[in-house]
Amino acid sequence: MVITTKSAEATVELGKKIGAFLVANDVVCLTGRLGAGKTTLIQGIAEGSGVKDYVTSPTFIIINEYQGKLPFFHVDLYRLENVDEIEDLGIEEYFNRGGVCVIEWAEKLEELEPKYCHEIKIKVISETERGICVSSALAARLKS
Amino acid sequence: MIILAIETSCDETSAAVLKDGREVLSNVISSQIEFHKKYGGIVPELASRKHIEVINPIIQEALDKANVKFKDLGAVAVTHGPGLVGSLLVGICAAKAISYSLNIPLVGVNHLEAHIYANYLDQNPKLPFICLLVSGGHTMLVMVKDHGKYKVLGRTRDDAAGEAFDKVARFLKLGYPGGPIIDKLAKEGNPNAIKFTRPMIEDGYDFSFSGIKTAVVNYYGKLSVVGSKLLVDIAASFQQTVVEVLTTKTIRAAKDNKCETIALAGGVSANSGLRKALMEKGQEQGLVVHIPPLNLCTDNAAMVGCLAHYLLKQGKVSDLKLPAVASLRL
């Protein structure tokens, strides 16, 4: 399902809805080019999951941890070159820690991508408009 | 007293030996080129496993360079957050082992606070002062009221300033690390050629750099041909935008809070445009501007040791239960 948002604020609002549906051990895999609005969407997802703090980019530190209704792990693979480096980091340990794990630049996970995860792809339509494609399980929760 | 300090919060593995808190006897950082060569080109990036490989040789090298033996140590200090938990744990475990076996105090240190204390290694900023902390991972404005007493006035709501430099450089295919490359190109370009958005420059002390990054991406995307003249203009205009936001807010924070001194900390203080603007505009406003040397601005253990010296004076010692705290706050 593709949802079109017309502004960064609308992207945050969509994120809030998604965040409210997430449960323990959910992994969200996010893709989209630089400046597409991945962090913006995650700010909404975090807020929807009950995180009160500012959610800032984890690019440098790779993983930021927050506490919402559940532990909230915000992962950013931007700086990692290949799947070996990701494996070295022990990223899989975050998938089943009873929290919500949201991953930016998830295409880099390759075979490490968990079998059951929610995929979200952000496409840039215009300067402000974004097409946000969500995978079926998440789409079903959003529709209900 | 001789303090051994250890820092492993992110990419850098570092150990330092300090005498009486301000005299740096050694400050070994794993990313130093000579060190790489010596240990077969190991780059201790990202993974805690890499920290484990180099932590012991680094500590030994710091002791050797300082001409100090384990038995001479009076305390051991270590960063316990914020950072990547796995990386932090390597430094913490090493520090605990040393503390326990030598029976000397263990001092757990906040990484952000340590960055501020880099200013005490070569100078003695007059309290209270405003510190602009800018690095790849952090961007914050802090009012240092007294030793150990801080007020965070503002911080980034999205990307850190250093991160914006890296991402813009990578997007423009200029290479890595982005900060120094853009800084160099910017010197040849016209900083007023393109007017990028300056988010939140007027209101409050919080920062937002994600929008500036996106503005550059959007601007570039609309161009059909990009000559080298235009590329240096983009670099110069982008840098000018970031520097102007940082400088404006820092000086305003000093004025609003009646501080006479501003200090810089973190890796982005290497940016010549930022150093120059902060120095010039700060002095124009009658402020004293402190900028530590570059090797003390980027992640290093000397700043950890310096802070530990002040913490020890206040009796703030940790026990062997000291945890790694990924999201430790100032």
CSV table of N, CA, C and O in Angstrom, one decimal, chain A residues 19 22-28 45-46 48-52 55 63-75 93-102, chain B residues 327:
chain,number,residue,atom,x,y,z
A,19,GLY,N,3.6,3.9,14.6
A,19,GLY,CA,4.2,3.7,15.9
A,19,GLY,C,3.2,3.1,17.0
A,19,GLY,O,3.6,2.3,17.8
A,22,LEU,N,2.8,-0.7,16.8
A,22,LEU,CA,4.0,-1.6,16.9
A,22,LEU,C,4.0,-2.3,18.3
A,22,LEU,O,3.6,-1.8,19.3
A,23,VAL,N,4.4,-3.6,18.3
A,23,VAL,CA,4.5,-4.4,19.5
A,23,VAL,C,5.9,-4.9,19.7
A,23,VAL,O,6.7,-4.8,18.9
A,24,ALA,N,6.1,-5.6,20.9
A,24,ALA,CA,7.4,-6.0,21.2
A,24,ALA,C,8.0,-6.9,20.1
A,24,ALA,O,7.3,-7.8,19.6
A,25,ASN,N,9.3,-6.7,19.9
A,25,ASN,CA,10.0,-7.5,18.9
A,25,ASN,C,9.7,-7.2,17.4
A,25,ASN,O,10.1,-7.9,16.5
A,26,ASP,N,8.9,-6.1,17.2
A,26,ASP,CA,8.7,-5.7,15.8
A,26,ASP,C,9.9,-5.0,15.3
A,26,ASP,O,10.6,-4.3,16.0
A,27,VAL,N,10.3,-5.4,14.0
A,27,VAL,CA,11.4,-4.8,13.4
A,27,VAL,C,10.9,-4.0,12.1
A,27,VAL,O,10.1,-4.6,11.4
A,28,VAL,N,11.2,-2.8,12.0
A,28,VAL,CA,10.8,-2.0,10.9
A,28,VAL,C,12.0,-1.6,10.0
A,28,VAL,O,13.0,-1.1,10.5
A,45,ILE,N,7.1,7.7,14.3
A,45,ILE,CA,6.9,6.4,14.8
A,45,ILE,C,7.3,6.3,16.3
A,45,ILE,O,6.6,5.7,17.1
A,46,ALA,N,8.4,7.0,16.7
A,46,ALA,CA,8.8,7.0,18.1
A,46,ALA,C,7.8,7.7,18.9
A,46,ALA,O,7.4,7.1,20.0
A,48,GLY,N,4.6,7.9,18.3
A,48,GLY,CA,3.5,7.0,18.4
A,48,GLY,C,3.7,5.8,19.4
A,48,GLY,O,2.8,5.3,19.9
A,49,SER,N,5.0,5.5,19.5
A,49,SER,CA,5.3,4.4,20.5
A,49,SER,C,5.6,4.9,21.9
A,49,SER,O,6.1,4.1,22.7
A,50,GLY,N,5.3,6.1,22.1
A,50,GLY,CA,5.4,6.7,23.5
A,50,GLY,C,6.7,7.2,23.9
A,50,GLY,O,7.0,7.5,25.0
A,51,VAL,N,7.6,7.4,22.9
A,51,VAL,CA,8.9,8.1,23.2
A,51,VAL,C,8.7,9.6,23.4
A,51,VAL,O,8.2,10.2,22.5
A,52,LYS,N,9.1,10.1,24.5
A,52,LYS,CA,8.9,11.5,24.8
A,52,LYS,C,10.1,12.4,24.4
A,52,LYS,O,9.9,13.6,24.2
A,55,VAL,N,14.0,12.6,19.0
A,55,VAL,CA,14.6,11.5,18.3
A,55,VAL,C,15.6,12.1,17.3
A,55,VAL,O,15.1,12.7,16.3
A,63,ILE,N,23.4,3.2,16.7
A,63,ILE,CA,22.2,2.8,17.4
A,63,ILE,C,21.9,3.8,18.6
A,63,ILE,O,22.7,4.1,19.4
A,64,ASN,N,20.7,4.4,18.5
A,64,ASN,CA,20.2,5.2,19.7
A,64,ASN,C,19.1,4.4,20.4
A,64,ASN,O,18.3,3.8,19.8
A,65,GLU,N,19.1,4.4,21.7
A,65,GLU,CA,18.1,3.7,22.5
A,65,GLU,C,17.2,4.7,23.2
A,65,GLU,O,17.7,5.7,23.8
A,66,TYR,N,15.9,4.5,23.2
A,66,TYR,CA,15.0,5.3,23.9
A,66,TYR,C,14.0,4.4,24.7
A,66,TYR,O,14.0,3.2,24.5
A,67,GLN,N,13.3,5.0,25.6
A,67,GLN,CA,12.3,4.3,26.3
A,67,GLN,C,10.9,4.9,26.0
A,67,GLN,O,10.6,6.0,26.3
A,68,GLY,N,10.0,4.1,25.4
A,68,GLY,CA,8.7,4.5,25.2
A,68,GLY,C,7.8,3.6,26.0
A,68,GLY,O,8.1,3.2,27.1
A,69,LYS,N,6.7,3.1,25.4
A,69,LYS,CA,5.9,2.0,26.0
A,69,LYS,C,6.8,0.8,26.1
A,69,LYS,O,6.7,0.0,27.1
A,70,LEU,N,7.7,0.7,25.1
A,70,LEU,CA,8.6,-0.4,25.1
A,70,LEU,C,10.0,0.2,24.8
A,70,LEU,O,10.1,1.4,24.4
A,71,PRO,N,11.1,-0.5,25.0
A,71,PRO,CA,12.4,0.0,24.6
A,71,PRO,C,12.3,0.3,23.1
A,71,PRO,O,11.7,-0.5,22.3
A,72,PHE,N,12.9,1.4,22.6
A,72,PHE,CA,12.8,1.8,21.2
A,72,PHE,C,14.3,1.9,20.7
A,72,PHE,O,15.0,2.7,21.2
A,73,PHE,N,14.6,1.0,19.7
A,73,PHE,CA,16.0,1.1,19.2
A,73,PHE,C,15.9,1.7,17.8
A,73,PHE,O,15.3,1.2,16.9
A,74,HIS,N,16.7,2.8,17.6
A,74,HIS,CA,16.7,3.5,16.3
A,74,HIS,C,18.1,3.2,15.7
A,74,HIS,O,19.1,3.7,16.2
A,75,VAL,N,18.1,2.4,14.6
A,75,VAL,CA,19.4,2.0,14.0
A,75,VAL,C,19.6,2.7,12.7
A,75,VAL,O,18.6,2.9,11.9
A,93,GLU,N,21.2,-8.9,17.7
A,93,GLU,CA,20.8,-8.9,19.1
A,93,GLU,C,19.7,-7.9,19.5
A,93,GLU,O,19.1,-8.1,20.5
A,94,TYR,N,19.6,-6.9,18.7
A,94,TYR,CA,18.5,-5.9,19.0
A,94,TYR,C,17.1,-6.4,18.5
A,94,TYR,O,16.1,-5.8,18.9
A,95,PHE,N,17.1,-7.4,17.6
A,95,PHE,CA,15.8,-7.7,17.0
A,95,PHE,C,14.8,-8.4,18.0
A,95,PHE,O,13.6,-8.3,17.9
A,96,ASN,N,15.4,-9.1,19.0
A,96,ASN,CA,14.5,-9.9,19.9
A,96,ASN,C,14.7,-9.5,21.4
A,96,ASN,O,14.8,-10.3,22.3
A,97,ARG,N,14.9,-8.2,21.6
A,97,ARG,CA,15.2,-7.7,23.0
A,97,ARG,C,13.9,-7.2,23.6
A,97,ARG,O,14.0,-6.4,24.6
A,98,GLY,N,12.8,-7.5,23.0
A,98,GLY,CA,11.5,-7.1,23.6
A,98,GLY,C,11.1,-5.7,23.4
A,98,GLY,O,10.2,-5.1,24.0
A,99,GLY,N,11.8,-5.1,22.4
A,99,GLY,CA,11.5,-3.7,22.1
A,99,GLY,C,11.1,-3.5,20.6
A,99,GLY,O,10.8,-4.5,20.0
A,100,VAL,N,11.0,-2.3,20.2
A,100,VAL,CA,10.8,-2.0,18.8
A,100,VAL,C,12.1,-1.6,18.2
A,100,VAL,O,12.8,-0.8,18.8
A,101,CYS,N,12.4,-2.1,17.0
A,101,CYS,CA,13.6,-1.8,16.4
A,101,CYS,C,13.4,-1.2,15.0
A,101,CYS,O,12.7,-1.9,14.1
A,102,VAL,N,13.8,0.0,14.8
A,102,VAL,CA,13.5,0.7,13.5
A,102,VAL,C,14.9,1.0,12.8
A,102,VAL,O,15.8,1.6,13.4
B,327,SER,N,22.5,6.0,26.4
B,327,SER,CA,21.9,7.3,26.2
B,327,SER,C,22.1,8.2,27.4
B,327,SER,O,21.2,9.0,27.8
